[in-house]
Short mmCIF file of C-alpha atoms in Angstrom, two decimals:
data_model
loop_
_atom_site.label_atom_id
_atom_site.label_comp_id
_atom_site.label_asym_id
_atom_site.label_seq_id
_atom_site.Cartn_x
_atom_site.Cartn_y
_atom_site.Cartn_z
CA MET A 1 301.49 181.88 120.80
CA PHE A 2 304.21 183.98 119.25
CA ARG A 3 303.82 187.72 119.77
CA TYR A 4 305.90 188.85 116.85
CA ARG A 5 305.84 188.52 113.10
CA PHE A 6 308.76 187.54 110.97
CA ILE A 7 309.49 186.48 107.43
CA VAL A 8 311.67 183.47 106.80
CA ALA A 9 312.96 183.01 103.28
CA PHE A 10 314.09 179.59 102.23
CA PRO A 11 316.23 179.89 99.12
CA VAL A 12 316.03 176.21 98.83
CA PHE A 13 317.20 173.86 96.52
CA VAL A 14 318.85 174.19 93.35
CA PHE A 15 318.49 170.52 92.55
CA LEU A 16 321.97 169.59 91.40
CA CYS A 17 322.22 166.11 90.00
CA THR A 18 325.37 164.10 90.46
CA VAL A 19 325.33 160.95 88.39
CA CYS A 20 326.47 157.55 89.54
CA ARG A 21 325.48 154.09 88.39
CA GLY A 22 324.65 150.92 90.25
CA ASP A 23 322.82 147.84 89.03
CA GLU A 24 322.14 149.73 85.76
CA ILE A 25 320.10 152.36 87.63
CA GLN A 26 321.21 155.98 87.47
CA TYR A 27 321.42 157.89 90.73
CA GLY A 28 321.70 161.55 91.57
CA SER A 29 321.62 163.94 94.49
CA ILE A 30 319.85 167.09 95.59
CA GLU A 31 321.44 169.80 97.68
CA GLY A 32 320.83 173.39 98.69
CA ARG A 33 320.59 175.89 101.52
CA VAL A 34 317.83 177.29 103.67
CA VAL A 35 318.45 180.97 104.42
CA TYR A 36 316.70 183.47 106.65
CA HIS A 37 315.77 186.84 105.13
CA GLY A 38 314.87 189.84 107.24
CA GLU A 39 316.27 191.58 110.29
CA HIS A 40 318.47 189.29 112.32
CA PHE A 41 317.18 188.28 115.71
CA GLU A 42 317.66 185.43 118.12
CA LEU A 43 315.08 183.78 120.32
CA GLU A 44 315.63 184.44 124.00
CA PRO A 45 316.87 181.50 126.09
CA LEU A 46 314.10 179.34 127.51
CA TYR A 47 315.56 180.26 130.88
CA LYS A 48 318.73 181.79 132.31
CA ALA A 49 321.41 180.09 134.37
CA GLY A 50 320.42 179.95 138.03
CA SER A 51 316.68 180.03 137.31
CA ALA A 52 314.32 178.34 139.75
CA VAL A 53 313.47 175.24 137.73
CA LYS A 54 313.15 171.59 138.70
CA ASP A 55 316.55 169.99 139.39
CA GLY A 56 318.09 173.42 139.00
CA GLU A 57 321.56 172.34 140.12
CA ILE A 58 321.78 170.38 136.86
CA CYS A 59 319.15 171.94 134.63
CA ALA A 60 319.98 175.60 135.34
CA ALA A 61 323.75 175.29 135.40
CA ALA A 62 323.80 177.32 132.15
CA ASP A 63 321.42 179.28 129.92
CA LEU A 64 319.11 176.99 127.96
CA PRO A 65 318.91 178.11 124.29
CA ASP A 66 315.64 178.12 122.40
CA GLU A 67 316.44 175.96 119.37
CA ARG A 68 313.10 176.26 117.61
CA LEU A 69 314.67 178.80 115.25
CA VAL A 70 318.43 178.63 114.70
CA VAL A 71 319.89 181.26 112.34
CA ASP A 72 323.61 181.65 111.65
CA ARG A 73 324.56 185.30 112.11
CA GLU A 74 327.06 185.39 109.23
CA THR A 75 325.46 183.21 106.56
CA ARG A 76 321.79 183.58 107.60
CA GLY A 77 321.51 179.81 107.22
CA VAL A 78 318.59 178.17 109.05
CA GLY A 79 319.41 175.01 110.96
CA ASN A 80 317.13 172.13 111.97
CA VAL A 81 315.01 172.14 108.80
CA LEU A 82 314.06 168.63 107.66
CA VAL A 83 314.18 167.71 103.97
CA TRP A 84 313.16 164.23 102.90
CA LEU A 85 311.65 162.23 100.06
CA LYS A 86 308.21 160.64 100.03
CA ARG A 87 308.68 157.27 98.36
CA LYS A 88 306.88 154.06 97.51
CA LYS A 89 307.85 151.06 99.59
CA ASP A 90 309.18 149.13 96.60
CA ALA A 91 311.23 152.05 95.25
CA PRO A 92 314.90 151.12 94.70
CA VAL A 93 317.62 152.19 97.13
CA HIS A 94 321.28 152.53 96.21
CA PRO A 95 323.11 149.31 97.24
CA ASP A 96 325.61 151.22 99.40
CA LEU A 97 322.74 152.59 101.50
CA THR A 98 321.34 149.16 102.30
CA LYS A 99 324.39 148.11 104.32
CA GLU A 100 324.35 147.96 108.11
CA PRO A 101 325.12 151.41 109.57
CA LEU A 102 328.41 151.91 111.38
CA SER A 103 326.59 153.51 114.29
CA ILE A 104 323.05 153.87 115.61
CA PRO A 105 321.54 157.39 115.78
CA GLU A 106 321.60 158.74 119.30
CA LEU A 107 319.35 161.16 121.19
CA THR A 108 321.16 162.46 124.27
CA PHE A 109 319.66 163.94 127.43
CA GLN A 110 322.33 166.13 129.02
CA GLY A 111 322.05 169.32 131.05
CA CYS A 112 318.27 168.91 130.84
CA ARG A 113 318.52 169.47 127.10
CA ILE A 114 317.92 166.97 124.26
CA GLN A 115 320.55 166.79 121.54
CA PRO A 116 320.40 166.89 118.62
CA HIS A 117 317.29 169.02 118.44
CA VAL A 118 316.27 167.33 115.16
CA LEU A 119 317.26 163.78 114.19
CA CYS A 120 316.68 161.43 111.24
CA VAL A 121 316.13 157.73 112.01
CA GLN A 122 315.40 154.72 109.79
CA THR A 123 312.93 152.10 110.93
CA GLN A 124 315.59 149.46 110.21
CA THR A 125 318.11 150.93 112.67
CA GLY A 126 316.11 152.52 115.49
CA MET A 127 317.87 154.88 117.88
CA ASN A 128 319.55 155.00 121.27
CA VAL A 129 318.11 157.34 123.89
CA VAL A 130 320.94 158.19 126.28
CA SER A 131 320.96 160.07 129.59
CA LYS A 132 324.21 161.60 130.89
CA ASP A 133 322.53 163.54 133.70
CA ALA A 134 322.65 162.94 137.43
CA VAL A 135 318.88 163.49 137.51
CA ALA A 136 316.08 161.25 136.25
CA HIS A 137 314.44 161.81 132.87
CA SER A 138 311.28 160.35 131.36
CA PRO A 139 311.47 160.48 127.54
CA HIS A 140 307.98 160.56 126.04
CA ASP A 141 307.24 160.50 122.32
CA TYR A 142 304.05 161.29 120.40
CA PRO A 143 303.96 159.29 117.15
CA LEU A 144 301.03 158.99 114.75
CA ARG A 145 301.61 155.40 113.59
CA ASN A 146 303.99 153.76 116.05
CA PRO A 147 303.23 152.81 119.67
CA VAL A 148 303.71 155.66 122.11
CA GLY A 149 307.01 155.39 123.96
CA CYS A 150 307.54 156.47 127.58
CA VAL A 151 310.43 155.17 129.66
CA LEU A 152 312.29 156.07 132.86
CA LEU A 153 315.99 156.91 132.70
CA THR A 154 317.22 156.88 136.28
CA PRO A 155 319.94 159.32 137.44
CA ARG A 156 323.49 158.67 136.33
CA LEU A 157 325.38 157.79 139.50
CA THR A 158 329.00 157.98 138.34
CA ALA A 159 330.82 160.30 135.97
CA ASN A 160 331.77 157.55 133.52
CA LYS A 161 328.33 155.93 133.31
CA GLN A 162 325.45 156.68 130.98
CA LEU A 163 322.01 155.11 130.76
CA THR A 164 320.83 153.92 127.34
CA HIS A 165 317.42 152.88 126.09
CA PHE A 166 317.16 151.41 122.58
CA GLN A 167 314.01 152.42 120.73
CA LYS A 168 312.81 150.64 117.60
CA PHE A 169 310.16 151.98 115.23
CA GLN A 170 307.86 149.62 113.36
CA VAL A 171 306.73 151.88 110.52
CA ALA A 172 307.57 155.22 108.93
CA GLU A 173 305.90 158.37 110.24
CA PRO A 174 304.25 161.03 108.04
CA LEU A 175 305.46 163.81 110.36
CA PRO A 176 308.42 164.23 112.70
CA ILE A 177 307.74 162.81 116.16
CA LYS A 178 307.97 165.20 119.08
CA ILE A 179 310.05 163.94 122.01
CA THR A 180 309.69 165.51 125.45
CA CYS A 181 310.56 164.75 129.08
CA ASP A 182 307.67 164.26 131.49
CA PHE A 183 309.84 165.54 134.37
CA HIS A 184 311.19 168.63 132.60
CA PRO A 185 308.52 169.96 130.21
CA TRP A 186 310.76 172.52 128.50
CA MET A 187 312.87 169.72 126.99
CA SER A 188 311.95 168.79 123.43
CA SER A 189 313.27 167.50 120.13
CA HIS A 190 311.86 166.09 116.89
CA VAL A 191 312.70 162.77 115.25
CA LEU A 192 311.88 162.00 111.61
CA VAL A 193 311.29 158.26 111.13
CA GLN A 194 311.33 156.88 107.58
CA ASP A 195 311.78 153.43 106.06
CA HIS A 196 314.48 154.67 103.67
CA PRO A 197 317.72 156.69 103.94
CA TYR A 198 316.71 159.69 101.78
CA MET A 199 316.40 162.41 104.42
CA SER A 200 318.51 165.24 105.78
CA VAL A 201 318.63 167.98 108.42
CA THR A 202 320.06 171.38 107.53
CA ASP A 203 323.27 172.23 109.37
CA ASN A 204 323.93 175.49 111.22
CA GLN A 205 324.59 177.23 107.90
CA GLY A 206 321.33 175.98 106.39
CA ARG A 207 322.96 173.43 104.07
CA PHE A 208 321.57 170.02 103.20
CA LYS A 209 322.32 167.24 100.75
CA ILE A 210 320.65 163.93 99.91
CA ASP A 211 322.79 161.53 97.89
CA ARG A 212 322.31 158.48 95.68
CA ILE A 213 318.68 159.00 94.74
CA PRO A 214 317.36 156.89 91.83
CA PHE A 215 316.54 158.98 88.76
CA GLY A 216 312.91 159.73 88.03
CA GLU A 217 310.19 161.79 89.65
CA ILE A 218 310.71 162.39 93.34
CA LYS A 219 308.45 164.06 95.90
CA VAL A 220 310.25 166.37 98.30
CA GLN A 221 309.00 167.29 101.77
CA VAL A 222 310.32 170.32 103.68
CA TRP A 223 309.40 170.82 107.34
CA HIS A 224 310.30 173.32 110.04
CA GLU A 225 309.28 173.14 113.68
CA LEU A 226 307.63 176.57 113.86
CA ALA A 227 305.82 176.33 110.54
CA GLY A 228 305.11 172.65 109.91
CA TYR A 229 305.22 171.65 106.24
CA LEU A 230 306.88 174.31 104.12
CA ARG A 231 306.65 172.11 101.06
CA LYS A 232 304.67 168.90 100.75
CA ASP A 233 304.80 166.44 97.87
CA MET A 234 306.83 168.81 95.72
CA ALA A 235 307.30 166.85 92.49
CA VAL A 236 310.71 167.10 90.81
CA GLU A 237 312.03 165.05 87.92
CA LEU A 238 315.54 164.05 88.93
CA ASN A 239 317.81 163.83 85.89
CA LEU A 240 320.91 165.55 84.55
CA SER A 241 319.41 169.03 84.40
CA GLU A 242 319.35 171.68 87.10
CA LYS A 243 315.97 172.46 88.65
CA LYS A 244 314.64 175.86 89.66
CA ILE A 245 311.26 176.59 91.17
CA ASP A 246 309.47 179.93 91.39
CA ASP A 247 308.98 181.80 94.65
CA THR A 248 306.07 180.69 96.79
CA GLU A 249 304.73 182.50 99.84
CA LEU A 250 302.96 180.64 102.62
CA LYS A 251 300.91 182.27 105.34
CA ILE A 252 301.11 180.16 108.47
CA ASP A 253 298.93 182.14 110.86
CA GLU A 254 298.28 185.72 111.88
CA LYS A 255 301.47 185.96 113.92
CA LEU A 256 303.82 183.79 111.93
CA ALA A 257 304.57 183.90 108.22
CA ALA A 258 307.12 182.27 106.00
CA THR A 259 308.35 182.72 102.47
CA LEU A 260 309.87 179.98 100.39
CA ARG A 261 312.27 181.20 97.76
CA PHE A 262 313.85 178.76 95.36
CA SER A 263 317.08 180.05 93.96
CA ASP A 264 320.51 179.06 92.72
CA LYS A 265 322.34 181.44 95.07
#
């Protein structure tokens, strides 16, 4: 339980539509920033270098940052916020986004830390789970609709070797899946699994963009690890006009509050 209270403002999305055409369907994009408002602070590291933790020679070689809230000091941008569209299965997808990806998304276990902390994965592509550590890891995921995954990644024995497990997902998930390590319980990440490409994670400056969305009404989901859904099924008509949405305040619990602010700044 968090012992402090803070306000997070998400000046999200001006919905800016960029028009392109394909197969006589018009497509656009949405983009924006998620920004923290309030006194700047940083979460303390989960532990300091040299701490007495399991496999400390590897795991405690450096401070382990707490990535549950990542705020850029200069821009106040909030990283690791997921923005995606809720869509019907038969909804059209831009032809360029149906091609085979050049690379498969990768979740890396290194230094007893999982990177990236938040990842987007399509059911069609799956993901690689990679260990670069000289200690064993046991990735364990907690999906709602897919089979639970739990595997053993044995220690990497040589400097130029890494162990890879390919994980496929059968269906889309309504919420991001939490990934942990059974051997090192402080390790965690979240993976959003969808059956379409229209999803994004904010970068370290809080920016996101989703391209090549078919015109029409879309439903936007916004999710942050500490707060859960910040917006759910937010209906927006995607066309050539700019979209603005009034401020909305959400109370999450007695210790944690968040404010959503929709703005063009």
